[in-house]
Amino acid sequence: PHPRVPRDARERLVHRGAMTMAVATAAAAPTATARARARGLGWKRSAIARSFSVPRCFRPGASSRSPPRATTAALPSLTSESTWRLQFEFFSGKDPSKTEPDRTVVAKVRFVLDEGYEPPQGIVEIVSDDENVFADVLTNATGTQMNNRWTLEEDPNERKAGLWIWGLFSEPLYPYLLFSLDVNRVEVAPGGYHVPAGTLFAEMKHARGSKQGSVLTDGTLSFKVTKTYQADLVGLSEVAVGEPNKCGRIKAECVA
């Protein structure tokens, strides 16, 4: 049997237990101020977490919201940015009615632009020469290339030529591309038919558009033959003149 506790002692125990439970409950339950501080601290934590979160487009494995831009290929141009494939078609002249060349030579070049000149001009940079047709590049004391030059030209038969200088046209008309290349002796056909070592001249039609870029067509090749003429009636003086001799045609295609 449980020992009996006096009534007044039981009341004191009950009151002490109630007080203990009240203190414990008060300690466990947060006050209004504590709850507000907790909510503020939680907002600060979430704000700090958001400020240090990694952006979506830089997260490993995450794809960008916008698709990558499509790259646009550069248009053909007479600058160092474009590589041209030149096909030299040489004719011996043995058969004037022949339409197929006696020898074909292929090379790749770049038309490097010299800035600040009018009409546009520059040097021809040899990129590939598998048949060793072209001679060595000549440079001056400062390292500037002296041979293998190109220039655009106006049409002398066109009445509008040259009028752009006076502001009558927004852009000059340059329908011709002229360039020269120093070459070694080029054997064309059996029997001694060849192009002599020296300067090979090329003339091509030139056009330029906003969509197709520079276009080169209908090219002809020639080299100069030196001929001597009497400079006076009595034959006391002579003059040497280099006359062009056509030797073939040339085709151009921008490949890069």
GROMACS .gro file of C-alpha atoms in nm:
model
  256
    1PRO     CA    1   0.000   0.000   0.000
    2HIS     CA    2   0.118   0.358  -0.083
    3PRO     CA    3   0.210   0.574   0.216
    4ARG     CA    4  -0.046   0.837   0.298
    5VAL     CA    5   0.049   1.199   0.246
    6PRO     CA    6  -0.116   1.471   0.450
    7ARG     CA    7  -0.365   1.691   0.260
    8ASP     CA    8  -0.174   2.011   0.302
    9ALA     CA    9   0.143   1.839   0.183
   10ARG     CA   10  -0.039   1.708  -0.128
   11GLU     CA   11  -0.164   2.058  -0.214
   12ARG     CA   12   0.191   2.192  -0.187
   13LEU     CA   13   0.321   1.918  -0.421
   14VAL     CA   14   0.047   1.982  -0.679
   15HIS     CA   15   0.110   2.354  -0.675
   16ARG     CA   16   0.488   2.301  -0.711
   17GLY     CA   17   0.435   2.064  -1.005
   18ALA     CA   18   0.204   2.308  -1.180
   19MET     CA   19   0.457   2.585  -1.139
   20THR     CA   20   0.734   2.363  -1.279
   21MET     CA   21   0.526   2.272  -1.587
   22ALA     CA   22   0.435   2.637  -1.648
   23VAL     CA   23   0.801   2.741  -1.638
   24ALA     CA   24   0.897   2.458  -1.871
   25THR     CA   25   0.616   2.546  -2.115
   26ALA     CA   26   0.711   2.913  -2.112
   27ALA     CA   27   1.073   2.827  -2.179
   28ALA     CA   28   0.981   2.597  -2.466
   29ALA     CA   29   0.728   2.830  -2.641
   30PRO     CA   30   0.889   3.126  -2.825
   31THR     CA   31   0.759   3.470  -2.757
   32ALA     CA   32   0.612   3.698  -3.028
   33THR     CA   33   0.940   3.888  -3.046
   34ALA     CA   34   1.137   3.567  -3.082
   35ARG     CA   35   0.905   3.447  -3.357
   36ALA     CA   36   0.943   3.779  -3.545
   37ARG     CA   37   1.320   3.761  -3.513
   38ALA     CA   38   1.313   3.405  -3.639
   39ARG     CA   39   1.104   3.506  -3.940
   40GLY     CA   40   1.342   3.796  -4.014
   41LEU     CA   41   1.646   3.573  -3.981
   42GLY     CA   42   1.485   3.320  -4.213
   43TRP     CA   43   1.422   3.596  -4.476
   44LYS     CA   44   1.782   3.708  -4.447
   45ARG     CA   45   1.905   3.351  -4.488
   46SER     CA   46   1.693   3.301  -4.801
   47ALA     CA   47   1.803   3.637  -4.945
   48ILE     CA   48   2.169   3.556  -4.883
   49ALA     CA   49   2.123   3.214  -5.038
   50ARG     CA   50   1.963   3.369  -5.346
   51SER     CA   51   2.243   3.626  -5.377
   52PHE     CA   52   2.505   3.349  -5.385
   53SER     CA   53   2.312   3.114  -5.612
   54VAL     CA   54   2.485   3.029  -5.944
   55PRO     CA   55   2.313   3.184  -6.249
   56ARG     CA   56   2.136   2.937  -6.471
   57CYS     CA   57   2.347   2.988  -6.779
   58PHE     CA   58   2.669   2.925  -6.585
   59ARG     CA   59   2.559   2.617  -6.395
   60PRO     CA   60   2.737   2.298  -6.495
   61GLY     CA   61   2.511   2.096  -6.721
   62ALA     CA   62   2.250   2.371  -6.755
   63SER     CA   63   2.163   2.491  -7.105
   64SER     CA   64   2.145   2.857  -7.199
   65ARG     CA   65   1.803   3.009  -7.247
   66SER     CA   66   1.892   3.157  -7.587
   67PRO     CA   67   2.016   2.931  -7.870
   68PRO     CA   68   2.368   2.993  -8.003
   69ARG     CA   69   2.395   3.237  -8.289
   70ALA     CA   70   2.452   3.092  -8.634
   71THR     CA   71   2.789   3.190  -8.782
   72THR     CA   72   2.778   3.363  -9.117
   73ALA     CA   73   3.051   3.276  -9.364
   74ALA     CA   74   3.252   3.574  -9.486
   75LEU     CA   75   3.186   3.686  -9.841
   76PRO     CA   76   3.465   3.658 -10.100
   77SER     CA   77   3.680   3.969 -10.096
   78LEU     CA   78   4.009   4.106 -10.224
   79THR     CA   79   4.165   4.100  -9.879
   80SER     CA   80   4.383   3.865  -9.677
   81GLU     CA   81   4.065   3.711  -9.530
   82SER     CA   82   3.983   3.525  -9.856
   83THR     CA   83   4.184   3.251 -10.025
   84TRP     CA   84   4.144   3.217 -10.402
   85ARG     CA   85   4.208   2.915 -10.620
   86LEU     CA   86   4.360   3.027 -10.950
   87GLN     CA   87   4.360   2.795 -11.251
   88PHE     CA   88   4.612   2.896 -11.517
   89GLU     CA   89   4.536   2.747 -11.860
   90PHE     CA   90   4.827   2.785 -12.103
   91PHE     CA   91   4.805   2.747 -12.482
   92SER     CA   92   5.102   2.683 -12.706
   93GLY     CA   93   4.946   2.843 -13.012
   94LYS     CA   94   5.036   2.554 -13.244
   95ASP     CA   95   4.671   2.504 -13.325
   96PRO     CA   96   4.473   2.832 -13.313
   97SER     CA   97   4.141   2.644 -13.320
   98LYS     CA   98   4.222   2.442 -13.010
   99THR     CA   99   3.991   2.510 -12.716
  100GLU     CA  100   4.150   2.285 -12.452
  101PRO     CA  101   4.469   2.413 -12.287
  102ASP     CA  102   4.803   2.242 -12.343
  103ARG     CA  103   4.890   2.277 -11.975
  104THR     CA  104   4.696   2.366 -11.661
  105VAL     CA  105   4.853   2.493 -11.341
  106VAL     CA  106   4.662   2.542 -11.014
  107ALA     CA  107   4.771   2.764 -10.727
  108LYS     CA  108   4.616   2.931 -10.424
  109VAL     CA  109   4.671   3.298 -10.345
  110ARG     CA  110   4.547   3.582 -10.127
  111PHE     CA  111   4.496   3.936 -10.252
  112VAL     CA  112   4.636   4.134  -9.958
  113LEU     CA  113   4.502   4.488  -9.951
  114ASP     CA  114   4.726   4.791  -9.896
  115GLU     CA  115   4.520   5.028  -9.683
  116GLY     CA  116   4.474   5.389  -9.785
  117TYR     CA  117   4.519   5.366 -10.163
  118GLU     CA  118   4.286   5.453 -10.445
  119PRO     CA  119   4.216   5.260 -10.658
  120PRO     CA  120   4.234   4.954 -10.426
  121GLN     CA  121   4.561   4.765 -10.467
  122GLY     CA  122   4.803   4.540 -10.287
  123ILE     CA  123   5.024   4.233 -10.310
  124VAL     CA  124   4.949   3.880 -10.424
  125GLU     CA  125   5.049   3.634 -10.153
  126ILE     CA  126   5.125   3.284 -10.282
  127VAL     CA  127   4.963   3.029 -10.050
  128SER     CA  128   5.039   2.708 -10.244
  129ASP     CA  129   5.253   2.640 -10.552
  130ASP     CA  130   5.286   2.264 -10.597
  131GLU     CA  131   5.448   2.286 -10.943
  132ASN     CA  132   5.705   2.552 -10.851
  133VAL     CA  133   5.579   2.790 -11.117
  134PHE     CA  134   5.626   3.118 -10.930
  135ALA     CA  135   5.960   3.286 -10.869
  136ASP     CA  136   6.089   3.398 -10.531
  137VAL     CA  137   5.933   3.698 -10.363
  138LEU     CA  138   6.138   4.019 -10.389
  139THR     CA  139   6.152   4.258 -10.095
  140ASN     CA  140   6.323   4.592 -10.034
  141ALA     CA  141   6.538   4.697  -9.740
  142THR     CA  142   6.234   4.746  -9.517
  143GLY     CA  143   6.090   4.403  -9.599
  144THR     CA  144   5.813   4.531  -9.823
  145GLN     CA  145   5.718   4.296 -10.106
  146MET     CA  146   5.801   4.451 -10.442
  147ASN     CA  147   5.671   4.197 -10.696
  148ASN     CA  148   5.343   4.013 -10.744
  149ARG     CA  149   5.112   4.314 -10.732
  150TRP     CA  150   4.740   4.363 -10.801
  151THR     CA  151   4.517   4.664 -10.860
  152LEU     CA  152   4.160   4.741 -10.957
  153GLU     CA  153   4.104   4.953 -11.265
  154GLU     CA  154   3.824   5.155 -11.416
  155ASP     CA  155   3.688   5.088 -11.761
  156PRO     CA  156   3.839   5.347 -11.997
  157ASN     CA  157   3.549   5.294 -12.237
  158GLU     CA  158   3.286   5.366 -11.972
  159ARG     CA  159   3.173   5.730 -11.963
  160LYS     CA  160   3.108   5.714 -11.588
  161ALA     CA  161   3.467   5.617 -11.511
  162GLY     CA  162   3.642   5.868 -11.290
  163LEU     CA  163   3.330   6.075 -11.217
  164TRP     CA  164   3.307   5.935 -10.860
  165ILE     CA  165   3.598   6.163 -10.772
  166TRP     CA  166   3.368   6.463 -10.814
  167GLY     CA  167   3.101   6.310 -10.591
  168LEU     CA  168   2.868   6.215 -10.875
  169PHE     CA  169   2.863   5.850 -10.765
  170SER     CA  170   2.870   5.709 -10.413
  171GLU     CA  171   3.115   5.431 -10.503
  172PRO     CA  172   3.382   5.405 -10.774
  173LEU     CA  173   3.340   5.165 -11.064
  174TYR     CA  174   3.622   4.913 -11.090
  175PRO     CA  175   3.522   4.645 -11.342
  176TYR     CA  176   3.875   4.511 -11.394
  177LEU     CA  177   4.132   4.336 -11.179
  178LEU     CA  178   4.490   4.350 -11.306
  179PHE     CA  179   4.774   4.162 -11.140
  180SER     CA  180   5.123   4.043 -11.224
  181LEU     CA  181   5.316   3.741 -11.100
  182ASP     CA  182   5.684   3.664 -11.141
  183VAL     CA  183   5.718   3.313 -11.279
  184ASN     CA  184   5.990   3.068 -11.366
  185ARG     CA  185   6.006   2.924 -11.717
  186VAL     CA  186   5.678   2.740 -11.774
  187GLU     CA  187   5.692   2.451 -12.021
  188VAL     CA  188   5.364   2.449 -12.212
  189ALA     CA  189   5.396   2.186 -12.489
  190PRO     CA  190   5.661   1.967 -12.651
  191GLY     CA  191   5.872   2.137 -12.914
  192GLY     CA  192   5.998   2.424 -12.699
  193TYR     CA  193   5.667   2.599 -12.644
  194HIS     CA  194   5.696   2.779 -12.314
  195VAL     CA  195   5.628   3.094 -12.118
  196PRO     CA  196   5.963   3.265 -12.052
  197ALA     CA  197   6.080   3.339 -11.702
  198GLY     CA  198   5.972   3.688 -11.603
  199THR     CA  199   5.643   3.861 -11.535
  200LEU     CA  200   5.310   3.700 -11.617
  201PHE     CA  201   5.020   3.943 -11.652
  202ALA     CA  202   4.656   3.865 -11.578
  203GLU     CA  203   4.343   4.065 -11.646
  204MET     CA  204   4.002   3.964 -11.510
  205LYS     CA  205   3.656   4.111 -11.495
  206HIS     CA  206   3.564   4.220 -11.144
  207ALA     CA  207   3.220   4.262 -10.991
  208ARG     CA  208   3.106   4.307 -10.634
  209GLY     CA  209   2.767   4.261 -10.472
  210SER     CA  210   2.620   4.279 -10.124
  211LYS     CA  211   2.518   3.913 -10.132
  212GLN     CA  212   2.788   3.739 -10.339
  213GLY     CA  213   3.091   3.953 -10.253
  214SER     CA  214   3.371   3.987 -10.507
  215VAL     CA  215   3.340   3.784 -10.829
  216LEU     CA  216   3.625   3.735 -11.079
  217THR     CA  217   3.552   3.608 -11.432
  218ASP     CA  218   3.680   3.599 -11.791
  219GLY     CA  219   4.050   3.618 -11.723
  220THR     CA  220   4.330   3.634 -11.983
  221LEU     CA  221   4.704   3.569 -11.945
  222SER     CA  222   4.989   3.734 -12.129
  223PHE     CA  223   5.360   3.804 -12.112
  224LYS     CA  224   5.556   4.079 -12.279
  225VAL     CA  225   5.790   4.021 -12.570
  226THR     CA  226   6.055   4.285 -12.614
  227LYS     CA  227   6.080   4.418 -12.967
  228THR     CA  228   6.327   4.675 -13.098
  229TYR     CA  229   6.220   4.958 -13.326
  230GLN     CA  230   6.404   5.235 -13.500
  231ALA     CA  231   6.353   5.559 -13.315
  232ASP     CA  232   6.437   5.783 -13.609
  233LEU     CA  233   6.432   5.776 -13.986
  234VAL     CA  234   6.807   5.740 -14.032
  235GLY     CA  235   6.843   5.448 -13.789
  236LEU     CA  236   7.079   5.616 -13.546
  237SER     CA  237   6.875   5.524 -13.239
  238GLU     CA  238   6.661   5.235 -13.133
  239VAL     CA  239   6.389   5.184 -12.873
  240ALA     CA  240   6.287   4.857 -12.703
  241VAL     CA  241   5.915   4.807 -12.646
  242GLY     CA  242   5.750   4.530 -12.450
  243GLU     CA  243   5.448   4.409 -12.645
  244PRO     CA  244   5.191   4.182 -12.480
  245ASN     CA  245   5.164   3.829 -12.611
  246LYS     CA  246   4.853   3.635 -12.503
  247CYS     CA  247   4.932   3.289 -12.376
  248GLY     CA  248   4.619   3.158 -12.207
  249ARG     CA  249   4.330   3.222 -11.973
  250ILE     CA  250   4.275   3.219 -11.599
  251LYS     CA  251   3.986   3.122 -11.372
  252ALA     CA  252   3.938   3.223 -11.010
  253GLU     CA  253   3.729   3.074 -10.730
  254CYS     CA  254   3.717   3.177 -10.367
  255VAL     CA  255   3.768   2.864 -10.156
  256ALA     CA  256   3.809   3.004  -9.804
   0.00000   0.00000   0.00000
